[in-house]
């Protein structure tokens, strides 16, 4: 019975430790975090803990689905997704032409600049 209690304690500690300190990976230019065996990590790989990646604004990869069992990670990523709403309407470019006037092209880019600016 004592051996069973010790075994249960060790397994509980191992589970809590792995859930809290889960390691995820990001690319140099990407906005997603991945598992170590994800195909998107072929050329670059940067290691973070799950909490650090979420704090830096990374979201989960839809291919490898890292951190799938953690409810706090899902709640944080859902909160991030609702706060960043992309504009679906085209806005006028904020770039300037050679004559110094505002560009007349429309754009849907987040930086509000057309393909020439």
Coordinates of N, CA, C and O in Angstrom, one line a residue:
X1 N 0.8 -1.2 0.0 CA 0.0 0.0 0.0 C 0.9 1.3 0.0 O 0.6 2.2 -0.7
X2 N 1.9 1.2 0.7 CA 2.9 2.4 0.8 C 3.5 2.6 -0.6 O 3.7 3.7 -1.0
X3 N 3.9 1.5 -1.2 CA 4.5 1.6 -2.6 C 3.5 2.2 -3.6 O 3.9 3.1 -4.4
X4 N 2.2 1.9 -3.5 CA 1.2 2.5 -4.3 C 1.0 4.0 -4.1 O 0.9 4.7 -5.1
X5 N 1.1 4.4 -2.9 CA 1.0 5.8 -2.6 C 2.2 6.6 -3.1 O 2.0 7.7 -3.7
X6 N 3.4 6.0 -3.0 CA 4.6 6.7 -3.6 C 4.5 6.8 -5.1 O 4.8 7.8 -5.7
X7 N 4.1 5.7 -5.7 CA 3.9 5.7 -7.1 C 2.9 6.7 -7.6 O 3.1 7.4 -8.6
X8 N 1.8 6.8 -6.9 CA 0.8 7.8 -7.2 C 1.3 9.2 -7.1 O 1.0 10.1 -7.9
X9 N 2.1 9.4 -6.0 CA 2.7 10.8 -5.8 C 3.6 11.1 -6.9 O 3.6 12.3 -7.4
X10 N 4.5 10.2 -7.4 CA 5.4 10.4 -8.4 C 4.7 10.7 -9.7 O 5.1 11.6 -10.5
X11 N 3.7 9.9 -10.0 CA 2.9 10.2 -11.3 C 2.2 11.5 -11.3 O 2.2 12.2 -12.3
X12 N 1.7 11.9 -10.2 CA 1.0 13.2 -10.0 C 2.0 14.3 -10.3 O 1.7 15.3 -11.0
X13 N 3.1 14.2 -9.7 CA 4.2 15.3 -9.8 C 4.6 15.3 -11.3 O 4.8 16.4 -11.8
X14 N 4.8 14.2 -11.9 CA 5.3 14.2 -13.3 C 4.2 14.8 -14.2 O 4.5 15.6 -15.1
X15 N 2.9 14.5 -14.0 CA 1.9 15.1 -14.8 C 1.8 16.6 -14.6 O 1.6 17.3 -15.6
X16 N 1.8 17.1 -13.4 CA 1.7 18.5 -13.1 C 2.9 19.2 -13.7 O 2.8 20.3 -14.3
X17 N 4.1 18.7 -13.6 CA 5.3 19.3 -14.1 C 5.2 19.4 -15.7 O 5.6 20.4 -16.2
X18 N 4.7 18.3 -16.3 CA 4.7 18.4 -17.8 C 3.6 19.3 -18.3 O 3.8 20.0 -19.3
X19 N 2.5 19.5 -17.6 CA 1.4 20.4 -18.0 C 1.9 21.8 -17.8 O 1.5 22.7 -18.6
X20 N 2.6 22.1 -16.7 CA 3.0 23.5 -16.5 C 4.1 23.9 -17.3 O 4.2 25.0 -17.9
X21 N 5.1 23.1 -17.5 CA 6.3 23.5 -18.3 C 6.4 22.9 -19.7 O 7.5 22.4 -20.1
X22 N 5.3 22.8 -20.4 CA 5.3 22.3 -21.7 C 6.2 23.1 -22.6 O 6.0 24.3 -22.7
X23 N 7.0 22.4 -23.4 CA 7.9 23.1 -24.3 C 7.2 23.2 -25.7 O 6.8 22.2 -26.2
X24 N 7.2 24.3 -26.3 CA 6.7 24.5 -27.7 C 7.8 25.2 -28.5 O 8.7 25.8 -27.9
X25 N 7.6 25.2 -29.8 CA 8.6 25.8 -30.7 C 8.0 26.8 -31.6 O 6.8 26.6 -32.0
X26 N 8.7 27.8 -32.0 CA 8.3 28.8 -33.0 C 9.3 28.9 -34.1 O 10.5 28.5 -33.9
X27 N 8.9 29.5 -35.2 CA 9.9 29.8 -36.2 C 10.3 31.3 -36.0 O 9.8 32.0 -35.2
X28 N 11.3 31.7 -36.8 CA 11.9 33.0 -36.6 C 10.8 34.1 -37.1 O 10.8 35.2 -36.5
X29 N 10.1 33.8 -38.1 CA 9.2 34.8 -38.6 C 7.7 34.5 -38.4 O 6.8 35.3 -38.7
X30 N 7.3 33.3 -37.9 CA 6.0 32.9 -37.8 C 5.2 33.5 -36.6 O 5.8 34.1 -35.7
X31 N 3.9 33.3 -36.5 CA 3.1 33.8 -35.4 C 2.4 32.6 -34.7 O 1.6 32.9 -33.9
X32 N 2.8 31.4 -34.9 CA 2.3 30.2 -34.3 C 3.3 29.5 -33.5 O 4.5 29.6 -33.8
X33 N 2.9 28.7 -32.5 CA 3.8 27.8 -31.8 C 3.4 26.3 -32.2 O 2.3 26.0 -32.6
X34 N 4.5 25.5 -32.2 CA 4.3 24.1 -32.7 C 4.9 23.1 -31.8 O 5.6 23.4 -30.8
X35 N 4.6 21.8 -32.0 CA 5.2 20.7 -31.4 C 6.6 20.5 -32.1 O 6.9 21.0 -33.1
X36 N 7.5 19.7 -31.4 CA 8.8 19.6 -32.0 C 8.9 18.9 -33.3 O 9.8 19.1 -34.1
X37 N 7.9 18.1 -33.6 CA 7.9 17.3 -34.9 C 7.0 17.9 -36.0 O 6.7 17.2 -36.9
X38 N 6.6 19.1 -35.8 CA 5.7 19.8 -36.8 C 6.5 20.0 -38.1 O 7.7 20.4 -38.1
X39 N 5.9 19.9 -39.2 CA 6.5 20.1 -40.5 C 6.9 21.5 -40.8 O 7.8 21.8 -41.6
X40 N 6.3 22.5 -40.1 CA 6.6 23.9 -40.3 C 7.9 24.3 -39.6 O 8.4 25.4 -39.8
X41 N 8.5 23.4 -38.8 CA 9.8 23.7 -38.2 C 11.0 23.2 -38.9 O 12.0 23.0 -38.3
X42 N 10.8 23.0 -40.2 CA 11.9 22.4 -41.0 C 13.2 23.2 -41.1 O 14.2 22.7 -40.9
X43 N 13.0 24.5 -41.2 CA 14.2 25.4 -41.4 C 14.6 26.2 -40.2 O 15.8 26.6 -40.0
X44 N 13.7 26.5 -39.3 CA 14.1 27.3 -38.1 C 13.2 26.8 -36.9 O 12.1 26.4 -37.1
X45 N 13.8 26.8 -35.7 CA 13.2 26.4 -34.5 C 13.7 27.1 -33.3 O 14.9 27.2 -33.1
X46 N 12.8 27.8 -32.6 CA 13.1 28.5 -31.4 C 12.3 27.9 -30.2 O 11.1 27.8 -30.4
X47 N 12.9 27.6 -29.1 CA 12.2 26.9 -28.0 C 11.7 27.9 -27.0 O 12.4 28.8 -26.6
X48 N 10.4 27.7 -26.6 CA 9.8 28.5 -25.5 C 8.9 27.5 -24.6 O 8.6 26.5 -25.0
X49 N 8.6 28.0 -23.4 CA 7.6 27.3 -22.7 C 6.2 27.8 -23.2 O 6.1 28.8 -23.9
X50 N 5.2 27.0 -23.0 CA 3.9 27.3 -23.5 C 3.4 28.7 -22.9 O 2.9 29.5 -23.7
X51 N 3.6 28.9 -21.7 CA 3.2 30.2 -21.1 C 3.9 31.4 -21.7 O 3.3 32.4 -22.0
X52 N 5.2 31.3 -22.0 CA 6.0 32.3 -22.6 C 5.5 32.6 -24.0 O 5.4 33.8 -24.4
X53 N 5.3 31.5 -24.8 CA 4.8 31.7 -26.1 C 3.4 32.4 -26.2 O 3.2 33.3 -27.0
X54 N 2.5 32.1 -25.2 CA 1.2 32.7 -25.2 C 1.4 34.2 -24.8 O 0.7 35.1 -25.3
X55 N 2.3 34.5 -23.8 CA 2.6 35.8 -23.4 C 3.1 36.7 -24.5 O 2.9 37.9 -24.6
X56 N 3.9 36.1 -25.4 CA 4.5 36.8 -26.5 C 3.5 37.0 -27.7 O 3.8 37.6 -28.7
X57 N 2.3 36.4 -27.6 CA 1.3 36.6 -28.6 C 1.2 35.5 -29.6 O 0.5 35.7 -30.6
X58 N 1.9 34.4 -29.5 CA 1.8 33.3 -30.4 C 0.5 32.5 -30.2 O 0.0 32.5 -29.1
X59 N 0.0 32.0 -31.3 CA -1.2 31.1 -31.2 C -0.8 29.7 -31.7 O 0.2 29.5 -32.3
X60 N -1.7 28.7 -31.4 CA -1.4 27.3 -31.7 C -1.5 27.1 -33.2 O -2.3 27.6 -33.9
X61 N -0.6 26.2 -33.6 CA -0.6 25.7 -35.0 C -1.8 24.8 -35.2 O -2.1 24.0 -34.4
X62 N -2.5 25.0 -36.4 CA -3.7 24.2 -36.7 C -3.3 22.8 -37.2 O -4.2 21.9 -37.3
X63 N -2.0 22.6 -37.6 CA -1.6 21.3 -38.1 C -1.2 20.3 -37.0 O -1.7 19.2 -36.9
X64 N -0.3 20.7 -36.2 CA 0.2 19.8 -35.1 C -0.6 19.9 -33.8 O -0.4 19.1 -32.9
X65 N -1.4 21.0 -33.6 CA -2.2 21.2 -32.4 C -1.5 21.0 -31.1 O -1.8 20.1 -30.3
X66 N -0.5 21.8 -30.8 CA 0.2 21.7 -29.5 C -0.6 22.2 -28.4 O -1.4 23.1 -28.5
X67 N -0.4 21.6 -27.2 CA -1.1 22.0 -26.0 C -2.6 21.8 -26.0 O -3.3 22.5 -25.5
X68 N -3.0 20.7 -26.7 CA -4.4 20.4 -26.9 C -5.1 20.1 -25.6 O -6.3 20.4 -25.5
X69 N -4.5 19.6 -24.6 CA -5.2 19.3 -23.4 C -5.2 20.3 -22.4 O -5.9 20.2 -21.4
X70 N -4.6 21.5 -22.6 CA -4.6 22.5 -21.6 C -5.7 23.5 -21.8 O -5.7 24.2 -22.8
X71 N -6.6 23.6 -20.8 CA -7.7 24.6 -20.9 C -7.3 26.0 -20.8 O -7.9 26.9 -21.4
X72 N -6.3 26.3 -20.0 CA -5.9 27.7 -19.8 C -5.2 28.2 -21.1 O -5.4 29.3 -21.4
X73 N -4.5 27.4 -21.8 CA -3.9 27.8 -23.1 C -5.0 28.1 -24.1 O -4.9 29.0 -24.8
X74 N -6.0 27.2 -24.1 CA -7.1 27.4 -25.1 C -7.9 28.7 -24.7 O -8.3 29.5 -25.6
X75 N -8.1 29.0 -23.5 CA -8.8 30.2 -23.0 C -8.0 31.4 -23.4 O -8.6 32.4 -23.9
X76 N -6.7 31.4 -23.2 CA -5.9 32.6 -23.5 C -5.8 32.8 -25.0 O -5.9 33.9 -25.5
X77 N -5.7 31.7 -25.8 CA -5.6 31.9 -27.3 C -7.0 32.3 -27.8 O -7.0 33.1 -28.8
X78 N -8.1 31.8 -27.3 CA -9.4 32.3 -27.7 C -9.6 33.8 -27.4 O -10.2 34.5 -28.1
X79 N -9.1 34.2 -26.2 CA -9.2 35.6 -25.8 C -8.4 36.5 -26.8 O -8.8 37.5 -27.2
X80 N -7.2 36.0 -27.2 CA -6.4 36.7 -28.2 C -7.1 36.8 -29.5 O -7.0 37.9 -30.2
X81 N -7.7 35.7 -30.0 CA -8.3 35.7 -31.3 C -9.5 36.7 -31.3 O -9.7 37.3 -32.4
X82 N -10.2 36.8 -30.3 CA -11.4 37.7 -30.3 C -10.9 39.2 -30.2 O -11.7 40.1 -30.7
X83 N -9.8 39.5 -29.6 CA -9.4 40.9 -29.5 C -8.7 41.4 -30.8 O -8.7 42.6 -31.0
X84 N -8.2 40.5 -31.6 CA -7.6 41.0 -32.9 C -8.5 40.7 -34.0 O -8.5 39.6 -34.6
X85 N -9.3 41.6 -34.4 CA -10.3 41.5 -35.5 C -9.7 42.1 -36.7 O -9.3 43.3 -36.7
X86 N -9.6 41.4 -37.8 CA -9.1 41.9 -39.1 C -10.1 42.7 -39.8 O -11.3 42.3 -39.8
X87 N -9.7 43.7 -40.5 CA -10.6 44.5 -41.2 C -11.0 43.8 -42.5 O -10.1 43.4 -43.3
X88 N -12.2 43.7 -42.9 CA -12.6 43.1 -44.1 C -13.0 44.1 -45.2 O -13.2 43.7 -46.3
X89 N -13.1 45.4 -44.8 CA -13.4 46.4 -45.8 C -12.1 47.0 -46.2 O -11.1 47.2 -45.5
X90 N -12.1 47.5 -47.5 CA -10.9 48.1 -48.0 C -10.9 49.6 -47.6 O -11.9 50.2 -47.6
X91 N -9.7 50.0 -47.2 CA -9.5 51.3 -46.8 C -8.5 52.0 -47.7 O -7.7 51.4 -48.4
X92 N -8.5 53.3 -47.7 CA -7.6 54.1 -48.6 C -6.2 54.0 -48.1 O -5.9 54.1 -46.9
X93 N -5.2 53.8 -49.0 CA -3.8 53.7 -48.7 C -3.4 55.0 -48.0 O -3.8 56.1 -48.4
X94 N -2.5 54.9 -47.0 CA -2.0 56.1 -46.3 C -0.6 56.5 -46.9 O 0.0 57.5 -46.4
X95 N -0.2 55.9 -47.9 CA 1.1 56.3 -48.6 C 1.0 57.6 -49.3 O -0.1 58.1 -49.6
X96 N 2.2 58.2 -49.6 CA 2.2 59.4 -50.4 C 2.8 59.2 -51.7 O 3.7 58.4 -51.9
X97 N 2.3 59.9 -52.7 CA 2.8 59.8 -54.1 C 4.1 60.7 -54.2 O 4.4 61.4 -53.3
X98 N 4.7 60.7 -55.4 CA 5.9 61.5 -55.6 C 5.5 63.0 -55.5 O 6.4 63.8 -55.1
X99 N 4.3 63.4 -55.9 CA 3.9 64.8 -55.8 C 3.5 65.2 -54.4 O 3.3 66.4 -54.1
X100 N 3.5 64.3 -53.4 CA 3.2 64.6 -52.1 C 1.8 64.4 -51.7 O 1.4 64.7 -50.6
X101 N 0.9 63.9 -52.6 CA -0.5 63.7 -52.3 C -0.7 62.3 -51.8 O 0.1 61.4 -52.0
X102 N -1.8 62.1 -51.2 CA -2.1 60.8 -50.6 C -2.5 59.8 -51.8 O -3.2 60.2 -52.7
X103 N -2.1 58.6 -51.7 CA -2.4 57.6 -52.7 C -3.9 57.3 -52.7 O -4.5 57.3 -51.6
X104 N -4.4 57.1 -53.9 CA -5.9 56.8 -54.0 C -6.3 55.4 -54.0 O -7.4 55.0 -54.1
X105 N -5.3 54.4 -54.0 CA -5.6 53.0 -54.0 C -6.2 52.6 -52.7 O -6.0 53.1 -51.6
X106 N -7.0 51.5 -52.8 CA -7.6 50.9 -51.6 C -6.8 49.6 -51.2 O -6.2 49.0 -52.0
X107 N -6.8 49.3 -49.9 CA -6.1 48.2 -49.4 C -6.8 47.6 -48.2 O -7.6 48.2 -47.5
X108 N -6.6 46.3 -48.0 CA -7.1 45.5 -46.9 C -6.0 45.2 -45.9 O -6.2 44.5 -44.9
X109 N -4.8 45.6 -46.2 CA -3.6 45.3 -45.3 C -3.8 45.9 -44.0 O -4.3 47.0 -43.9
X110 N -3.2 45.3 -42.9 CA -3.3 45.8 -41.6 C -2.5 47.1 -41.4 O -2.9 48.0 -40.6
X111 N -1.5 47.3 -42.2 CA -0.7 48.5 -42.1 C -1.2 49.6 -43.0 O -0.7 50.7 -43.0
X112 N -2.4 49.4 -43.6 CA -3.1 50.4 -44.4 C -2.3 51.0 -45.6 O -2.4 52.2 -45.9
X113 N -1.4 50.2 -46.1 CA -0.6 50.6 -47.3 C -0.9 49.6 -48.5 O -1.0 48.4 -48.3
X114 N -0.9 50.2 -49.7 CA -1.2 49.3 -50.8 C 0.1 48.6 -51.3 O 1.2 48.8 -50.6
X115 N 0.1 47.9 -52.3 CA 1.2 47.1 -52.8 C 2.4 47.9 -53.2 O 3.5 47.4 -53.2
X116 N 2.2 49.2 -53.5 CA 3.3 50.0 -54.0 C 3.9 50.8 -52.8 O 5.0 51.4 -53.0
X117 N 3.3 50.9 -51.7 CA 3.9 51.7 -50.6 C 4.2 50.7 -49.5 O 4.2 50.7 -48.4

